[in-house]
Tab-separated table of C-alpha atoms and ligand atoms in Angstrom:
chain	number	residue	atom	x	y	z
A	100	MET	CA	-1.018	19.071	24.080
A	101	LYS	CA	-2.359	15.635	23.211
A	102	LEU	CA	-1.594	14.346	19.750
A	103	VAL	CA	-4.528	13.392	17.537
A	104	TYR	CA	-3.005	11.087	14.951
A	105	PHE	CA	-5.101	10.691	11.795
A	106	ASP	CA	-2.304	9.612	9.443
A	107	HIS	CA	-2.267	5.830	9.811
A	108	ASN	CA	-1.960	5.233	6.054
A	109	ALA	CA	1.488	6.853	6.242
A	110	THR	CA	2.574	4.830	9.253
A	111	THR	CA	1.199	3.534	12.554
A	112	PRO	CA	2.501	3.577	16.120
A	113	VAL	CA	4.032	0.307	17.295
A	114	HIS	CA	1.607	-1.726	19.412
A	115	PRO	CA	3.044	-2.494	22.899
A	116	GLU	CA	2.599	-6.269	22.473
A	117	ILE	CA	4.380	-6.094	19.130
A	118	LYS	CA	7.228	-4.119	20.667
A	119	ASN	CA	7.556	-6.769	23.399
A	120	ALA	CA	7.725	-9.499	20.768
A	121	MET	CA	10.901	-8.001	19.321
A	122	LEU	CA	12.737	-7.212	22.564
A	123	PRO	CA	14.381	-10.655	23.146
A	124	PHE	CA	16.076	-10.357	19.750
A	125	LEU	CA	17.565	-7.004	20.712
A	126	GLY	CA	18.990	-8.709	23.806
A	127	GLU	CA	20.236	-12.190	24.588
A	128	ALA	CA	18.648	-13.841	21.503
A	129	PHE	CA	20.873	-11.961	19.084
A	130	GLY	CA	21.985	-14.925	16.941
A	131	ASN	CA	22.259	-15.065	13.180
A	132	PRO	CA	19.600	-17.511	11.950
A	133	SER	CA	22.063	-18.985	9.442
A	134	SER	CA	24.621	-20.031	12.084
A	135	SER	CA	24.436	-23.373	13.855
A	136	HIS	CA	24.716	-22.837	17.580
A	137	GLN	CA	22.418	-22.061	20.480
A	138	PRO	CA	21.669	-18.331	19.866
A	139	ALA	CA	21.245	-19.038	16.153
A	140	ARG	CA	18.635	-21.703	16.792
A	141	GLY	CA	16.557	-19.281	18.855
A	142	ALA	CA	16.696	-16.678	16.080
A	143	ARG	CA	15.881	-19.253	13.412
A	144	MET	CA	12.900	-20.508	15.384
A	145	ALA	CA	11.634	-16.951	15.790
A	146	VAL	CA	11.830	-16.330	12.039
A	147	GLU	CA	9.996	-19.567	11.247
A	148	LYS	CA	7.343	-18.875	13.885
A	149	ALA	CA	6.743	-15.481	12.317
A	150	ARG	CA	6.540	-17.073	8.871
A	151	GLY	CA	3.733	-19.261	10.137
A	152	GLN	CA	1.920	-16.270	11.649
A	153	VAL	CA	2.169	-14.331	8.386
A	154	ALA	CA	1.001	-17.309	6.330
A	155	ALA	CA	-1.998	-17.811	8.622
A	156	LEU	CA	-3.112	-14.199	8.125
A	157	ILE	CA	-3.388	-14.514	4.334
A	158	ASN	CA	-4.118	-18.256	3.985
A	159	ALA	CA	-0.757	-19.017	2.363
A	160	GLU	CA	1.755	-21.799	3.045
A	161	PRO	CA	4.723	-20.761	5.216
A	162	ASP	CA	7.176	-21.510	2.403
A	163	GLU	CA	5.341	-19.019	0.185
A	164	ILE	CA	6.370	-16.115	2.460
A	165	VAL	CA	9.555	-14.077	1.933
A	166	PHE	CA	10.560	-11.450	4.492
A	167	THR	CA	11.512	-8.060	3.071
A	168	SER	CA	12.235	-4.590	4.404
A	169	GLY	CA	8.715	-3.377	3.556
A	170	GLY	CA	6.358	-2.303	0.819
A	171	THR	CA	8.851	-0.531	-1.411
A	172	GLU	CA	11.155	-3.533	-1.532
A	173	GLY	CA	8.239	-5.892	-2.090
A	174	ASP	CA	6.886	-3.875	-5.010
A	175	ASN	CA	10.367	-3.639	-6.541
A	176	HIS	CA	10.963	-7.342	-6.080
A	177	ALA	CA	7.631	-8.430	-7.537
A	178	ILE	CA	7.941	-6.257	-10.639
A	179	LYS	CA	11.656	-6.326	-11.353
A	180	GLY	CA	12.063	-9.910	-10.120
A	181	VAL	CA	9.354	-11.225	-12.452
A	182	LEU	CA	10.475	-9.148	-15.440
A	183	PHE	CA	14.152	-10.059	-14.908
A	184	ASN	CA	13.155	-13.704	-14.818
A	185	PHE	CA	11.285	-13.168	-18.053
A	186	LEU	CA	14.403	-11.598	-19.569
A	187	ARG	CA	16.305	-14.712	-18.621
A	188	HIS	CA	13.802	-17.221	-19.974
A	189	GLY	CA	10.947	-15.676	-21.836
A	190	HIS	CA	12.084	-13.461	-24.653
A	191	GLN	CA	12.057	-16.202	-27.270
A	192	TRP	CA	8.326	-16.721	-27.097
A	193	HIS	CA	7.184	-13.219	-26.177
A	194	GLY	CA	9.249	-11.440	-28.815
A	195	HIS	CA	11.352	-9.559	-26.285
A	196	GLN	CA	14.809	-9.320	-27.767
A	197	TRP	CA	17.922	-7.227	-28.171
A	198	ARG	CA	17.426	-5.407	-31.457
A	199	GLY	CA	19.041	-2.284	-32.870
A	200	GLY	CA	21.095	-1.700	-29.730
A	201	GLN	CA	18.221	-1.947	-27.243
A	202	TRP	CA	15.697	-4.290	-25.713
A	203	ARG	CA	12.355	-4.403	-27.494
A	204	GLY	CA	9.076	-6.101	-26.756
A	205	GLY	CA	7.676	-7.167	-23.412
A	206	HIS	CA	4.701	-5.413	-21.854
A	207	ALA	CA	3.277	-4.986	-18.372
A	208	ILE	CA	0.069	-3.457	-17.033
A	209	THR	CA	-0.669	-1.463	-13.896
A	210	THR	CA	-2.970	1.417	-12.907
A	211	ALA	CA	-2.394	5.153	-12.920
A	212	VAL	CA	-3.010	5.352	-9.156
A	213	GLU	CA	-0.417	2.917	-7.782
A	214	HIS	CA	2.152	3.773	-5.136
A	215	PRO	CA	5.367	5.292	-6.576
A	216	ALA	CA	7.210	2.073	-5.622
A	217	VAL	CA	5.163	0.324	-8.323
A	218	LEU	CA	5.068	3.106	-10.909
A	219	GLU	CA	8.787	3.839	-10.612
A	220	SER	CA	9.669	0.136	-10.843
A	221	PHE	CA	7.847	0.016	-14.166
A	222	MET	CA	9.632	3.197	-15.278
A	223	PHE	CA	12.946	1.568	-14.373
A	224	MET	CA	12.169	-1.532	-16.432
A	225	LYS	CA	11.201	0.667	-19.361
A	226	LYS	CA	14.280	2.860	-19.099
A	227	PHE	CA	16.811	0.060	-18.842
A	228	PHE	CA	15.132	-2.914	-20.535
A	229	GLY	CA	12.566	-1.457	-22.910
A	230	PHE	CA	9.468	-2.931	-21.275
A	231	GLU	CA	6.347	-1.061	-22.278
A	232	THR	CA	3.761	-0.254	-19.625
A	233	THR	CA	0.048	0.425	-19.849
A	234	CYS	CA	-1.387	2.372	-16.904
A	235	LEU	CA	-5.105	1.651	-16.645
A	236	PRO	CA	-7.214	4.759	-15.961
A	237	VAL	CA	-9.635	5.141	-13.046
A	238	ASP	CA	-13.081	6.728	-13.039
A	239	GLY	CA	-14.168	9.781	-11.056
A	240	SER	CA	-14.550	7.696	-7.912
A	241	GLY	CA	-11.015	6.310	-8.311
A	242	MET	CA	-11.950	2.809	-9.521
A	243	PRO	CA	-10.345	0.914	-12.412
A	244	ASP	CA	-12.631	-0.891	-14.868
A	245	PRO	CA	-11.889	-4.640	-15.208
A	246	ASP	CA	-12.899	-4.387	-18.874
A	247	ASP	CA	-10.011	-1.974	-19.436
A	248	LEU	CA	-7.632	-4.695	-18.309
A	249	LYS	CA	-9.103	-7.098	-20.871
A	250	LYS	CA	-8.574	-4.503	-23.600
A	251	ALA	CA	-5.023	-3.684	-22.495
A	252	ILE	CA	-3.697	-7.260	-22.607
A	253	ARG	CA	-1.354	-7.936	-25.529
A	254	ALA	CA	0.362	-11.024	-26.865
A	255	ASP	CA	3.596	-9.910	-25.166
A	256	THR	CA	2.096	-8.944	-21.768
A	257	VAL	CA	3.972	-10.712	-18.966
A	258	LEU	CA	2.850	-9.071	-15.728
A	259	VAL	CA	-0.140	-7.234	-14.263
A	260	SER	CA	0.329	-5.311	-11.002
A	261	ILE	CA	-2.755	-3.783	-9.405
A	262	MET	CA	-3.072	-2.641	-5.801
A	263	THR	CA	-5.585	-4.226	-3.428
A	264	ALA	CA	-6.482	-0.925	-1.752
A	265	ASN	CA	-5.406	2.610	-2.596
A	266	ASN	CA	-3.444	4.544	0.014
A	267	GLU	CA	-4.976	7.945	-0.750
A	268	THR	CA	-8.676	7.123	-1.146
A	269	GLY	CA	-8.868	3.728	0.582
A	270	ASN	CA	-10.640	2.333	-2.494
A	271	ILE	CA	-10.678	-1.470	-2.698
A	272	PHE	CA	-10.004	-2.667	-6.231
A	273	PRO	CA	-11.582	-5.739	-7.912
A	274	VAL	CA	-8.322	-7.654	-7.715
A	275	ARG	CA	-9.880	-11.124	-7.687
A	276	GLU	CA	-11.649	-10.530	-10.985
A	277	MET	CA	-8.618	-8.857	-12.563
A	278	ALA	CA	-6.272	-11.657	-11.450
A	279	ARG	CA	-8.590	-14.145	-13.105
A	280	THR	CA	-8.482	-12.153	-16.353
A	281	ALA	CA	-4.677	-12.107	-16.251
A	282	HIS	CA	-4.524	-15.859	-15.655
A	283	GLU	CA	-6.874	-16.576	-18.560
A	284	HIS	CA	-4.055	-15.155	-20.691
A	285	GLY	CA	-1.231	-16.892	-18.810
A	286	ILE	CA	-0.039	-13.621	-17.264
A	287	LEU	CA	1.359	-13.324	-13.725
A	288	PHE	CA	-0.492	-11.076	-11.277
A	289	HIS	CA	0.992	-9.038	-8.423
A	290	THR	CA	-0.969	-6.966	-5.936
A	291	ASP	CA	0.350	-4.253	-3.627
A	292	ALA	CA	-1.724	-5.087	-0.553
A	293	VAL	CA	0.078	-2.712	1.811
A	294	GLN	CA	-3.105	-0.781	2.671
A	295	MET	CA	-5.276	-3.880	2.999
A	296	THR	CA	-3.066	-6.176	5.065
A	297	GLY	CA	-3.976	-6.183	8.722
A	298	LYS	CA	-7.158	-4.184	8.103
A	299	LEU	CA	-9.399	-6.551	6.168
A	300	PRO	CA	-9.241	-10.300	5.512
A	301	ILE	CA	-6.963	-11.434	2.684
A	302	ASP	CA	-7.080	-14.950	1.301
A	303	VAL	CA	-4.450	-15.436	-1.396
A	304	LYS	CA	-6.027	-18.706	-2.506
A	305	ASP	CA	-9.363	-16.997	-3.059
A	306	LEU	CA	-7.854	-13.844	-4.596
A	307	GLY	CA	-5.773	-15.981	-6.937
A	308	VAL	CA	-2.802	-13.599	-7.039
A	309	ASP	CA	0.724	-14.906	-7.737
A	310	LEU	CA	2.550	-12.274	-5.706
A	311	LEU	CA	1.381	-10.005	-2.900
A	312	THR	CA	3.269	-7.269	-1.077
A	313	ALA	CA	2.705	-6.070	2.505
A	314	SER	CA	4.487	-3.815	4.985
A	315	GLY	CA	4.518	-4.148	8.782
A	316	HIS	CA	4.616	-0.478	9.723
A	317	LYS	CA	1.198	0.115	8.135
A	318	PHE	CA	-0.343	-2.208	10.737
A	319	ASN	CA	1.401	-1.447	14.001
A	320	ALA	CA	4.728	-3.234	13.493
A	321	PRO	CA	7.973	-1.232	13.357
A	322	LYS	CA	9.358	0.229	10.131
A	323	GLY	CA	11.733	-1.867	8.058
A	324	ALA	CA	9.918	-5.217	8.107
A	325	GLY	CA	7.498	-6.507	5.509
A	326	PHE	CA	6.699	-9.620	3.580
A	327	GLN	CA	5.959	-10.867	0.129
A	328	PHE	CA	3.772	-13.798	-0.763
A	329	ILE	CA	5.156	-15.691	-3.757
A	330	ARG	CA	2.918	-18.528	-4.889
A	331	LYS	CA	4.684	-21.875	-5.070
A	332	GLY	CA	6.153	-22.339	-8.541
A	333	THR	CA	6.244	-18.612	-9.357
A	334	ALA	CA	9.677	-17.615	-10.620
A	335	ALA	CA	11.209	-14.264	-9.695
A	336	GLU	CA	14.853	-13.206	-9.723
A	337	ALA	CA	16.390	-12.013	-6.461
A	338	LEU	CA	17.200	-8.300	-6.440
A	339	PHE	CA	20.084	-8.702	-3.986
A	340	SER	CA	23.072	-10.881	-4.752
A	341	GLY	CA	24.409	-12.706	-1.719
A	342	GLY	CA	23.593	-15.603	0.576
A	343	HIS	CA	20.804	-18.123	0.280
A	344	GLN	CA	18.464	-16.681	2.894
A	345	GLU	CA	14.712	-16.762	2.196
A	346	ARG	CA	15.072	-19.672	-0.245
A	347	GLY	CA	17.259	-17.536	-2.504
A	348	PHE	CA	14.627	-14.818	-3.014
A	349	ARG	CA	16.217	-12.367	-0.578
A	350	ALA	CA	19.879	-12.439	0.340
A	351	GLY	CA	21.036	-10.801	3.561
A	352	THR	CA	20.920	-11.640	7.257
A	353	GLU	CA	17.320	-11.551	8.377
A	354	ASN	CA	15.958	-8.607	10.398
A	355	VAL	CA	15.100	-10.957	13.250
A	356	PRO	CA	13.593	-8.386	15.685
A	357	GLY	CA	11.539	-6.843	12.881
A	358	ILE	CA	10.401	-10.231	11.621
A	359	ALA	CA	9.353	-11.347	15.115
A	360	ALA	CA	7.382	-8.114	15.454
A	361	LEU	CA	5.808	-8.566	12.034
A	362	GLY	CA	4.725	-12.070	12.986
A	363	MET	CA	3.082	-10.748	16.140
A	364	ALA	CA	1.407	-7.954	14.142
A	365	CYS	CA	-0.088	-10.581	11.818
A	366	GLU	CA	-1.224	-12.664	14.785
A	367	LEU	CA	-2.928	-9.661	16.420
A	368	ALA	CA	-4.452	-8.574	13.116
A	369	ARG	CA	-5.853	-12.042	12.480
A	370	THR	CA	-7.371	-12.505	15.913
A	371	GLY	CA	-8.498	-8.896	16.403
A	372	MET	CA	-9.627	-7.905	12.931
A	373	LYS	CA	-13.326	-7.732	13.697
A	374	GLU	CA	-12.842	-5.586	16.814
A	375	LYS	CA	-10.448	-3.339	14.953
A	376	MET	CA	-12.983	-2.792	12.207
A	377	GLU	CA	-15.811	-2.242	14.664
A	378	HIS	CA	-13.720	0.294	16.558
A	379	ILE	CA	-12.405	2.308	13.622
A	380	ARG	CA	-15.264	2.333	11.123
A	381	PRO	CA	-17.762	4.283	13.295
A	382	LEU	CA	-15.044	6.817	14.136
A	383	ARG	CA	-14.192	7.339	10.467
A	384	ASP	CA	-17.896	7.640	9.604
A	385	ARG	CA	-18.484	10.104	12.440
A	386	LEU	CA	-15.552	12.228	11.270
A	387	GLU	CA	-16.561	12.048	7.622
A	388	GLU	CA	-20.240	12.837	8.161
A	389	GLY	CA	-19.324	15.560	10.629
A	390	ILE	CA	-17.050	17.340	8.172
A	391	LEU	CA	-19.260	16.934	5.110
A	392	GLY	CA	-22.257	18.091	7.138
A	393	SER	CA	-20.732	21.173	8.725
A	394	VAL	CA	-18.274	22.579	6.175
A	395	SER	CA	-19.460	24.056	2.889
A	396	GLU	CA	-17.767	23.376	-0.451
A	397	THR	CA	-16.543	19.886	0.445
A	398	VAL	CA	-16.395	16.730	-1.692
A	399	LEU	CA	-15.641	13.166	-0.658
A	400	ASN	CA	-12.931	11.677	-2.885
A	401	GLY	CA	-13.082	7.954	-3.527
A	402	HIS	CA	-15.703	5.288	-3.702
A	403	GLY	CA	-18.575	5.695	-1.248
A	404	LYS	CA	-18.774	2.000	-0.367
A	405	ASN	CA	-15.830	-0.051	-1.670
A	406	ARG	CA	-13.346	1.589	0.619
A	407	VAL	CA	-11.153	0.555	3.554
A	408	TYR	CA	-13.003	1.556	6.739
A	409	ASN	CA	-10.231	3.752	8.128
A	410	THR	CA	-9.695	6.180	5.248
A	411	CYS	CA	-11.474	9.366	4.305
A	412	ASN	CA	-10.225	11.776	1.636
A	413	ILE	CA	-12.017	15.114	1.443
A	414	SER	CA	-11.510	18.087	-0.860
A	415	PHE	CA	-12.093	21.486	0.707
A	416	ARG	CA	-12.697	23.746	-2.269
A	417	TYR	CA	-10.900	27.105	-2.441
A	418	ILE	CA	-8.202	26.261	0.098
A	419	GLU	CA	-4.638	24.979	-0.027
A	420	ALA	CA	-4.609	21.662	1.806
A	421	GLU	CA	-1.053	22.339	2.914
A	422	ALA	CA	-2.176	25.473	4.793
A	423	LEU	CA	-4.932	23.557	6.581
A	424	LEU	CA	-2.478	20.774	7.419
A	425	GLN	CA	-0.141	23.289	9.082
A	426	MET	CA	-2.963	24.895	11.079
A	427	LEU	CA	-4.226	21.499	12.250
A	428	ASP	CA	-0.679	20.468	13.160
A	429	MET	CA	-0.390	23.526	15.444
A	430	ARG	CA	-3.471	22.211	17.231
A	431	GLY	CA	-2.057	18.693	17.552
A	432	ILE	CA	-4.022	17.094	14.716
A	433	CYS	CA	-1.988	15.084	12.198
A	434	VAL	CA	-3.433	14.571	8.724
A	435	SER	CA	-1.909	14.389	5.286
A	436	THR	CA	-2.311	15.861	1.845
A	437	GLY	CA	-2.167	13.212	-0.850
A	438	SER	CA	0.517	10.668	-0.087
A	439	ALA	CA	3.269	11.369	2.418
A	440	CYS	CA	5.881	10.400	-0.146
A	441	SER	CA	4.961	13.281	-2.463
A	442	SER	CA	4.069	15.911	0.144
A	443	GLU	CA	7.453	17.604	-0.382
A	444	THR	CA	6.499	18.439	-3.938
A	445	ALA	CA	3.911	21.067	-4.842
A	446	GLU	CA	2.411	18.836	-7.561
A	447	PRO	CA	-1.129	17.703	-6.838
A	448	SER	CA	-1.447	13.987	-6.120
A	449	HIS	CA	-1.222	11.730	-9.189
A	450	VAL	CA	-4.123	9.721	-7.768
A	451	LEU	CA	-6.509	12.668	-7.584
A	452	GLN	CA	-5.326	13.886	-10.987
A	453	ALA	CA	-6.070	10.462	-12.482
A	454	MET	CA	-9.557	10.719	-10.972
A	455	GLY	CA	-10.039	13.916	-12.954
A	456	LEU	CA	-10.393	16.279	-10.005
A	457	SER	CA	-10.385	19.945	-10.906
A	458	PRO	CA	-7.340	21.879	-9.647
A	459	VAL	CA	-9.511	23.667	-7.074
A	460	CYS	CA	-10.472	20.274	-5.624
A	461	SER	CA	-7.141	18.452	-5.837
A	462	ARG	CA	-5.294	21.385	-4.229
A	463	GLY	CA	-7.612	21.262	-1.228
A	464	ALA	CA	-7.593	17.494	-0.694
A	465	VAL	CA	-6.871	16.184	2.799
A	466	ARG	CA	-6.548	12.538	3.826
A	467	PHE	CA	-7.704	11.426	7.262
A	468	SER	CA	-6.646	7.863	8.062
A	469	LEU	CA	-7.651	6.446	11.424
A	470	GLY	CA	-6.219	3.606	13.461
A	471	LEU	CA	-6.407	1.514	16.592
A	472	GLY	CA	-5.602	4.192	19.170
A	473	ASN	CA	-8.132	6.796	18.007
A	474	THR	CA	-11.138	7.743	20.125
A	475	ALA	CA	-14.513	9.455	19.707
A	476	GLU	CA	-13.167	12.390	21.757
A	477	GLU	CA	-10.409	12.884	19.195
A	478	VAL	CA	-12.907	12.872	16.358
A	479	ASP	CA	-15.064	15.408	18.186
A	480	TYR	CA	-12.033	17.589	18.919
A	481	CYS	CA	-11.236	17.599	15.189
A	482	LEU	CA	-14.854	18.385	14.321
A	483	TYR	CA	-14.667	21.313	16.740
A	484	VAL	CA	-11.344	22.679	15.497
A	485	LEU	CA	-11.502	22.104	11.758
A	486	PRO	CA	-14.620	23.885	10.403
A	487	PRO	CA	-13.667	27.444	11.469
A	488	LEU	CA	-10.119	26.933	10.131
A	489	VAL	CA	-11.437	25.833	6.754
A	490	ARG	CA	-13.874	28.728	6.684
A	491	ARG	CA	-11.092	31.192	7.444
A	492	LEU	CA	-8.935	29.818	4.622
A	493	GLN	CA	-11.863	29.731	2.193
A	494	GLU	CA	-12.680	33.361	2.901
A	495	MET	CA	-9.127	34.321	2.020
A	496	SER	CA	-9.628	32.958	-1.502
A	497	PRO	CA	-10.797	35.459	-4.121
A	498	LEU	CA	-12.588	32.569	-5.848
A	499	PHE	CA	-14.697	31.580	-2.838
A	500	PRO	CA	-18.373	32.407	-3.544
A	501	ALA	CA	-19.305	34.931	-0.799
A	502	LYS	CA	-22.064	33.784	1.513
B	640	PLP	C1	3.280	2.754	2.345
B	640	PLP	C2	3.010	2.082	1.052
B	640	PLP	C3	4.039	1.458	0.315
B	640	PLP	C4	5.486	1.516	0.751
B	640	PLP	O1	5.717	0.739	1.871
B	640	PLP	P1	7.044	1.012	2.766
B	640	PLP	O2	7.044	-0.124	3.732
B	640	PLP	O3	6.847	2.330	3.418
B	640	PLP	O4	8.205	0.986	1.843
B	640	PLP	C5	3.719	0.816	-0.856
B	640	PLP	N1	2.444	0.766	-1.298
B	640	PLP	C6	1.432	1.348	-0.632
B	640	PLP	C7	0.037	1.246	-1.158
B	640	PLP	C8	1.678	2.031	0.566
B	640	PLP	O5	0.672	2.615	1.212
């Protein structure tokens, strides 16, 4: 049975050219970039070449790129690194101080629909250091309102972290405008761009963000390699104590094969972005229109227009998404309910809850996320298989209005 993989927002297959780019560093070019002999030089050159390829993708300078293990590390580093640095330097003038046996003062802003790596990093900083967090709401289409950011800013706000594109709906947030608002108040701005990087153009100079997080495995590089953009002059504490790799931002011997692959992924994304978009968007639209047009009691979740071209989140009313996922899996079709990270728990997705979906809608929400390898035949196969399965599940529900 052929696999129809519609779960690219969870992870992507490794592109053959990207796999080839890492192979030398699993073989003879095994050196540690910090050493000073022949194999080390080869490894060091590979890391610096990749740094240039990453920088070119997002219009940054090479020395503004720090290699990480991926999106989770990047989000943790941006949030904790900036707030730790503030603890070191900033509490005098932002009123953050040790009072009555605990830290008080200090405030940061994010949205209610961020990835857990962001939300949990804020929870950590609250739990251990007393930072208060405001989570901006989203509207029914999953969009934050830039005016809400203006209202949420306080005298002691030190960081705003708002994602570029949402992993569950694909919604693209007005990050440029919100970064400008933050800067008008002297506040640092981080964006989790994991779902945008490699799919749509990113220009950090135009966006105006101070920190940006990306992860290779969401755009056809292997797992365990990502990068963070840190604008020149932006201070953030290192989360790992150790050597001086990555200009002191990230101790530890570099993941040279992963970094070489990540560099190649950025190169391919930069040169092939238009083709990628032109390949995937019509497939996503065909799938989306096909489902909405042939299955009753469906709703599209997310913004109709401001959305990454590969993502489609649909609620099938009166069914359990998990049941549909299992039935599709038996027929070789891979989709996801909510985010992969929370699919073990029975709780409906925090993103769909923040959008105000009724339980009957959030329980039946399925995410289809397409990628480079998908074909029109796969979309048509899904459109052939899915409607009768949904109908069967809907008819099992006592709530389903009989037709
Ligand atoms: C996948 C994802 C992450 C986590 O990235 P990893 O590399 O898997 O740790 C963070 N944010 C968003 C929006 C994601 O989609």
